Coordinates of C-alpha atoms in Angstrom, one line a residue:
Chain A
M128 CA 6.2 -27.4 17.6
N129 CA 7.6 -24.2 16.4
P130 CA 11.4 -24.0 15.8
P131 CA 13.3 -22.0 18.4
H132 CA 13.6 -18.4 17.3
P133 CA 17.2 -17.5 16.3
R134 CA 16.8 -13.9 17.4
D135 CA 16.2 -14.7 21.0
G136 CA 18.4 -12.6 23.3
A137 CA 19.5 -10.4 20.4
P138 CA 21.2 -7.3 21.5
P139 CA 19.1 -4.1 21.6
A140 CA 19.0 -1.9 18.5
P141 CA 22.0 0.4 18.4
L142 CA 21.4 4.1 19.2
M143 CA 24.1 6.3 17.7
K144 CA 24.6 10.0 18.3
L145 CA 25.5 12.1 15.3
G146 CA 26.0 15.7 16.3
H147 CA 22.6 16.9 17.5
C148 CA 20.9 13.9 16.2
L149 CA 20.1 10.4 17.4
F150 CA 20.2 7.6 14.9
V151 CA 18.4 4.4 15.4
L152 CA 18.9 1.4 13.2
V153 CA 15.8 -0.9 13.6
P154 CA 16.9 -4.5 13.2
G155 CA 15.1 -7.0 10.8
A156 CA 12.4 -9.1 12.4
L157 CA 11.3 -7.6 15.7
R158 CA 9.3 -9.4 18.3
D159 CA 6.8 -7.2 20.1
T160 CA 8.9 -6.8 23.3
A161 CA 11.9 -5.7 21.2
V162 CA 9.8 -3.0 19.5
R163 CA 8.7 -1.8 22.9
D164 CA 12.3 -1.9 24.2
L165 CA 13.4 0.2 21.3
H166 CA 10.8 2.8 22.1
D167 CA 11.9 2.8 25.8
A168 CA 15.6 3.0 24.9
V169 CA 15.0 6.0 22.7
A170 CA 12.9 7.7 25.4
A171 CA 15.5 7.1 28.1
R172 CA 18.3 8.4 25.9
L173 CA 16.4 11.5 24.9
A174 CA 15.6 12.2 28.5
K175 CA 19.2 11.8 29.6
E176 CA 21.1 13.5 26.8
D177 CA 20.8 17.2 26.3
G178 CA 20.6 18.9 23.0
I179 CA 19.3 16.2 20.7
R180 CA 17.1 17.9 18.2
G181 CA 16.5 15.1 15.7
L182 CA 15.7 11.4 15.8
I183 CA 16.3 9.4 12.7
I184 CA 14.7 6.0 12.6
D185 CA 16.1 3.7 9.9
V186 CA 13.6 1.0 9.0
S187 CA 15.2 -0.2 5.9
A188 CA 15.8 -3.6 7.4
L189 CA 12.1 -4.1 8.1
G190 CA 10.6 -6.5 5.6
L191 CA 7.2 -5.8 7.0
V192 CA 5.6 -3.3 9.2
D193 CA 2.3 -4.4 10.7
S194 CA -0.1 -2.4 12.7
Y195 CA 1.6 -3.1 16.0
T196 CA 5.1 -2.1 14.8
A197 CA 3.6 1.0 13.0
R198 CA 1.9 2.1 16.2
V199 CA 5.0 1.8 18.3
L200 CA 7.1 3.7 15.7
E201 CA 4.4 6.4 15.8
Q202 CA 4.6 6.5 19.6
T203 CA 8.4 6.7 19.4
A204 CA 8.1 9.7 17.1
H205 CA 5.7 11.3 19.6
V206 CA 7.9 10.7 22.5
A207 CA 10.8 12.3 20.6
R208 CA 8.7 15.3 20.0
S209 CA 7.9 15.7 23.7
F210 CA 11.7 15.9 24.3
G211 CA 12.0 18.5 21.6
A212 CA 13.4 16.3 18.9
R213 CA 11.9 15.9 15.4
A214 CA 11.6 12.3 14.3
V215 CA 12.1 11.2 10.8
L216 CA 11.6 7.7 9.4
V217 CA 14.0 6.7 6.7
G218 CA 14.3 3.8 4.3
L219 CA 10.8 2.4 4.2
Q220 CA 10.8 -0.4 1.6
P221 CA 8.3 0.3 -1.3
E222 CA 6.4 -2.9 -0.7
V223 CA 6.1 -2.1 3.0
A224 CA 4.9 1.4 2.3
T225 CA 2.3 0.1 -0.1
T226 CA 1.1 -2.4 2.5
L227 CA 0.9 0.2 5.2
V228 CA -1.3 2.3 3.1
E229 CA -3.6 -0.7 2.4
L230 CA -3.6 -1.5 6.1
G231 CA -5.2 1.9 6.6
I232 CA -2.2 3.0 8.7
D233 CA -1.6 6.6 8.4
L234 CA 2.0 7.5 9.2
G235 CA 1.1 11.1 8.4
S236 CA 2.0 12.2 11.9
V237 CA 5.5 10.9 11.4
E238 CA 7.9 12.6 8.9
T239 CA 9.5 10.3 6.4
A240 CA 12.5 10.7 4.2
L241 CA 13.9 8.6 1.4
N242 CA 17.3 8.2 2.9
L243 CA 19.7 9.3 5.7
E244 CA 21.1 12.1 3.7
R245 CA 17.7 13.6 3.0
A246 CA 16.7 13.1 6.6
L247 CA 19.7 15.0 7.8
A248 CA 19.0 17.8 5.3
R249 CA 15.4 17.9 6.5
L250 CA 16.5 18.2 10.1
K251 CA 19.0 20.8 9.0
L252 CA 21.6 19.1 11.1
R253 CA 25.2 18.6 10.6
I254 CA 26.9 15.4 11.5
V255 CA 29.9 17.2 12.9
S256 CA 29.1 19.0 16.2
E257 CA 30.2 22.5 16.8
D258 CA 33.7 22.9 18.1
P259 CA 34.2 23.5 21.8
D260 CA 35.0 27.2 21.4
G261 CA 31.5 27.7 20.1
R262 CA 32.6 28.8 16.7
P263 CA 30.4 27.6 13.9
Chain B
M269 CA 12.6 -39.4 -14.4
V270 CA 14.8 -37.0 -12.5
V271 CA 13.7 -33.3 -12.5
R272 CA 17.1 -32.1 -13.8
D273 CA 16.9 -34.3 -16.9
A274 CA 13.3 -33.4 -17.6
V275 CA 14.3 -29.7 -17.5
A276 CA 17.3 -30.3 -19.7
E277 CA 15.1 -32.2 -22.2
A278 CA 12.5 -29.4 -22.4
L279 CA 15.0 -26.6 -22.7
A280 CA 16.9 -28.5 -25.4
A281 CA 13.9 -28.0 -27.7
V282 CA 14.3 -24.3 -27.7
M283 CA 18.0 -23.6 -26.7
T284 CA 21.5 -24.7 -27.7
P285 CA 23.1 -27.5 -25.7
L286 CA 25.6 -25.1 -24.2
L287 CA 22.8 -22.9 -22.9
V288 CA 20.9 -25.9 -21.5
R289 CA 24.0 -27.1 -19.7
S290 CA 24.7 -23.7 -18.2
I291 CA 21.2 -23.3 -16.9
V292 CA 20.9 -26.9 -15.6
A293 CA 24.2 -26.5 -13.8
T294 CA 22.7 -23.7 -11.6
L295 CA 19.7 -25.7 -10.4
P296 CA 19.4 -26.4 -6.7
S297 CA 19.5 -29.9 -5.2
S298 CA 15.8 -30.3 -5.3
S299 CA 16.3 -30.9 -9.0
E300 CA 17.7 -34.3 -8.2
G301 CA 14.2 -35.4 -7.0
E302 CA 11.8 -37.4 -9.2
V303 CA 9.4 -35.6 -11.4
G304 CA 6.1 -35.2 -9.6
S305 CA 7.7 -35.4 -6.1
L306 CA 8.2 -31.6 -5.5
D307 CA 5.9 -29.5 -3.4
M308 CA 4.8 -26.0 -4.3
M309 CA 7.8 -24.4 -2.4
A310 CA 10.4 -26.5 -4.0
G311 CA 8.7 -26.6 -7.4
Y312 CA 8.3 -22.8 -7.8
D313 CA 11.7 -22.2 -6.4
L314 CA 13.1 -24.4 -9.1
L315 CA 11.1 -22.7 -11.8
R316 CA 12.6 -19.4 -10.6
Y317 CA 16.1 -20.8 -11.0
V318 CA 15.3 -21.9 -14.5
A319 CA 13.7 -18.5 -15.4
D320 CA 16.6 -16.6 -13.9
G321 CA 19.2 -18.8 -15.6
A322 CA 17.4 -18.4 -18.9
R323 CA 17.2 -14.7 -18.5
I324 CA 20.9 -14.4 -17.8
F325 CA 22.0 -16.6 -20.6
S326 CA 19.5 -15.9 -23.4
G327 CA 16.8 -13.4 -22.3
P328 CA 13.5 -13.7 -20.5
P329 CA 11.9 -17.1 -21.0
S330 CA 8.4 -17.1 -22.5
V331 CA 5.4 -17.9 -20.3
D332 CA 4.7 -20.9 -22.6
L333 CA 8.1 -22.4 -21.9
L334 CA 7.7 -21.9 -18.2
T335 CA 4.2 -23.5 -18.4
T336 CA 5.6 -26.5 -20.2
L337 CA 8.4 -26.8 -17.6
H338 CA 5.8 -26.4 -14.8
D339 CA 3.7 -29.3 -16.1
L340 CA 6.7 -31.4 -16.8
I341 CA 8.3 -31.0 -13.3
G342 CA 5.0 -31.2 -11.5
G343 CA 4.3 -34.5 -13.2
S344 CA 0.5 -34.5 -12.8
Q345 CA 0.4 -30.8 -13.9
S346 CA 0.5 -29.4 -10.4
F347 CA 2.9 -29.4 -7.5
R348 CA 1.9 -31.0 -4.2
P349 CA 0.5 -28.4 -1.7
S350 CA 2.9 -27.1 1.0
A351 CA 1.6 -26.5 4.5
Q352 CA 2.8 -25.3 7.8
V353 CA 1.0 -25.4 11.2
L354 CA 2.2 -23.1 13.9
T355 CA 1.2 -22.9 17.5
V356 CA 0.9 -19.3 18.7
T357 CA 1.4 -18.5 22.3
S358 CA 3.9 -15.6 22.4
D359 CA 5.2 -12.7 20.3
H360 CA 8.0 -15.1 19.2
D361 CA 5.5 -17.2 17.5
V362 CA 4.3 -14.1 15.6
I363 CA 7.7 -13.8 14.1
A364 CA 7.8 -17.6 13.5
A365 CA 4.5 -17.3 11.6
Q366 CA 5.9 -14.3 9.6
D367 CA 9.0 -16.4 8.6
A368 CA 6.9 -19.5 7.7
A369 CA 4.6 -17.4 5.6
R370 CA 7.5 -15.7 3.9
R371 CA 9.2 -19.0 3.1
L372 CA 5.9 -20.4 1.6
V373 CA 5.1 -17.5 -0.7
R374 CA 8.5 -16.2 -1.6
A375 CA 8.7 -18.0 -4.9
L376 CA 5.0 -17.8 -5.6
F377 CA 3.9 -14.2 -5.5
K378 CA 5.2 -10.8 -6.6
P379 CA 7.2 -9.0 -3.9
T380 CA 4.3 -6.6 -2.9
D381 CA 1.9 -9.5 -2.6
C382 CA 4.4 -11.4 -0.5
V383 CA 4.6 -8.5 1.9
R384 CA 0.8 -8.3 1.9
V385 CA 0.5 -12.0 2.8
V386 CA 3.2 -11.9 5.5
T387 CA 1.7 -8.8 7.0
A388 CA -1.8 -10.3 7.1
V389 CA -0.5 -13.5 8.8
S390 CA 1.4 -11.3 11.3
E391 CA -1.8 -9.5 12.2
L392 CA -3.8 -12.7 12.6
A393 CA -1.1 -14.4 14.7
R394 CA -0.7 -11.3 16.9
N395 CA -4.4 -11.1 17.5
I396 CA -4.3 -14.7 18.8
Y397 CA -1.6 -14.2 21.3
M398 CA -2.8 -10.7 22.4
Y399 CA -6.5 -11.5 22.8
A400 CA -6.8 -15.3 23.0
G401 CA -3.5 -16.2 24.6
T402 CA -3.0 -19.3 22.5
G403 CA -4.1 -20.7 19.2
E404 CA -2.9 -22.0 15.9
V405 CA -2.1 -20.6 12.5
R406 CA -2.3 -23.0 9.5
L407 CA -0.7 -21.9 6.3
N408 CA -0.9 -23.6 3.0
V409 CA -0.3 -23.1 -0.7
S410 CA -1.8 -25.1 -3.5
E411 CA -2.6 -24.7 -7.2
A412 CA -5.3 -25.7 -9.6
D413 CA -6.2 -24.5 -13.1
R414 CA -3.1 -22.3 -13.3
T415 CA -4.1 -20.4 -10.2
I416 CA -2.0 -20.4 -7.1
T417 CA -3.8 -20.1 -3.8
F418 CA -2.3 -19.2 -0.5
Q419 CA -4.6 -19.8 2.5
V420 CA -4.3 -18.9 6.1
I421 CA -6.5 -20.3 8.9
A422 CA -6.1 -18.7 12.3
S423 CA -8.0 -20.3 15.1
D424 CA -8.2 -19.9 18.8
R425 CA -10.5 -20.8 21.8
G426 CA -10.4 -17.3 23.2
P427 CA -13.4 -15.2 24.2
G428 CA -14.3 -14.2 20.6
I429 CA -14.3 -10.9 19.0
A430 CA -16.8 -8.4 20.4
R431 CA -18.0 -5.6 18.2
L432 CA -16.9 -7.4 15.0
E433 CA -19.3 -5.4 12.8
E434 CA -17.9 -2.1 14.0
I435 CA -14.3 -3.3 13.6
L436 CA -15.0 -4.4 10.0
A437 CA -16.8 -1.2 9.2
G438 CA -13.7 0.6 10.4
T439 CA -15.7 2.6 13.0
Y440 CA -14.2 1.0 16.1
H441 CA -11.1 2.5 17.4
S442 CA -9.3 1.4 20.5
R443 CA -6.2 2.5 22.3
S444 CA -4.8 -0.9 22.1
G445 CA -5.1 -1.0 18.4
L446 CA -7.6 -3.9 18.6
G447 CA -9.4 -4.1 15.3
R448 CA -6.8 -2.4 13.2
G449 CA -5.0 -5.6 12.5
L450 CA -8.2 -7.5 11.6
L451 CA -9.4 -4.8 9.3
G452 CA -5.9 -4.8 7.8
A453 CA -5.9 -8.5 7.2
K454 CA -9.3 -8.1 5.5
T455 CA -7.9 -5.6 3.1
L456 CA -4.6 -7.5 2.4
L457 CA -6.2 -10.8 1.8
E458 CA -9.2 -11.9 -0.3
G459 CA -12.5 -13.1 1.1
L460 CA -11.7 -13.1 4.8
E461 CA -14.2 -15.3 6.6
I462 CA -14.6 -14.8 10.3
Q463 CA -16.4 -17.1 12.7
T464 CA -16.4 -15.9 16.2
G465 CA -18.2 -16.7 19.4
P466 CA -17.7 -17.4 23.1
Q467 CA -16.1 -20.7 22.1
G468 CA -13.4 -19.1 20.0
T469 CA -12.6 -17.6 16.7
T470 CA -11.6 -19.0 13.3
I471 CA -10.5 -16.7 10.5
K472 CA -9.8 -17.8 7.0
G473 CA -8.2 -15.7 4.3
V474 CA -6.8 -16.4 0.9
K475 CA -4.6 -14.8 -1.7
Q476 CA -4.5 -15.9 -5.3
A477 CA -2.4 -15.3 -8.3
R478 CA -2.5 -16.5 -11.9
F479 CA 0.5 -18.5 -13.0
A480 CA 1.1 -16.4 -16.1
D481 CA 1.0 -13.2 -14.1
I482 CA 3.7 -14.2 -11.6
M483 CA 5.9 -15.7 -14.2
R484 CA 5.7 -12.6 -16.5
V485 CA 6.9 -10.4 -13.6
S486 CA 9.7 -12.7 -12.5

């Protein structure tokens, strides 16, 4: 028998809004339903919240990205695009990136950045939102 | 003889007593076992401790020293194989298979090879639960002639893989992603053997590394 999995009933991945940007921290080992839930949660949030122009997906905690996880990440990026937000993947571990290439998975349709700072720069977004008077 | 004492004795030939004591003091509890009693996981884990300890206190240890230690701790020149058998019926079990594979190979392979192995196991385990419903993943590590071998055998009694040739040629593309994982596992492992038919599917794959190579990198 397999041991019970410690991550059962783990809370969903946190979605944080930073100015015009939505930041998602993808937790370590994800079971398939959790990957799917993450995708759905991002889609729901983007549909509900106005003015989000960027989606940053932090995958630095992922020790491996297999074809299923990669596909859902890709779909999440596509969904973001359909809501007018650019998706950027950050923090891909080097071994994981190598393996993805060997798996024949092309994340070419998803933008990637080395870290959060560069992702924000790429999106040309500021973390501080504009003040209520509309001044820059 | 207890592993800890055997290590101390071997190190004493090339290091000062103080260094030997410092390194031996960091060893995990598996070092209290008898020489020859350790399996691959415990054995290589212990070798890593010695290598790390030596590196901190006196610089990187030579492959020769580690080879001597390996043969000494292993008793009959090799560690006992480690194995894991997992039932796969859900996406939980895919994670369990990933974790088991990671634990098995962590001390054996270079980090990139570890990710390759764990990813391949994940693909095979996921294929079982997605396309056959239920099955089994057998993982094992063994060594012979200074070569470490990881082996995975994924088996199920599902409907078999249709269009296998197209999948392996990379010409089959489905919306569900079927085929991508199998092709990936073939790339990430060596010599993937696939037997499939209406009675089920068995897939075997291995990953090998030379002792000297993994110890040089560590």
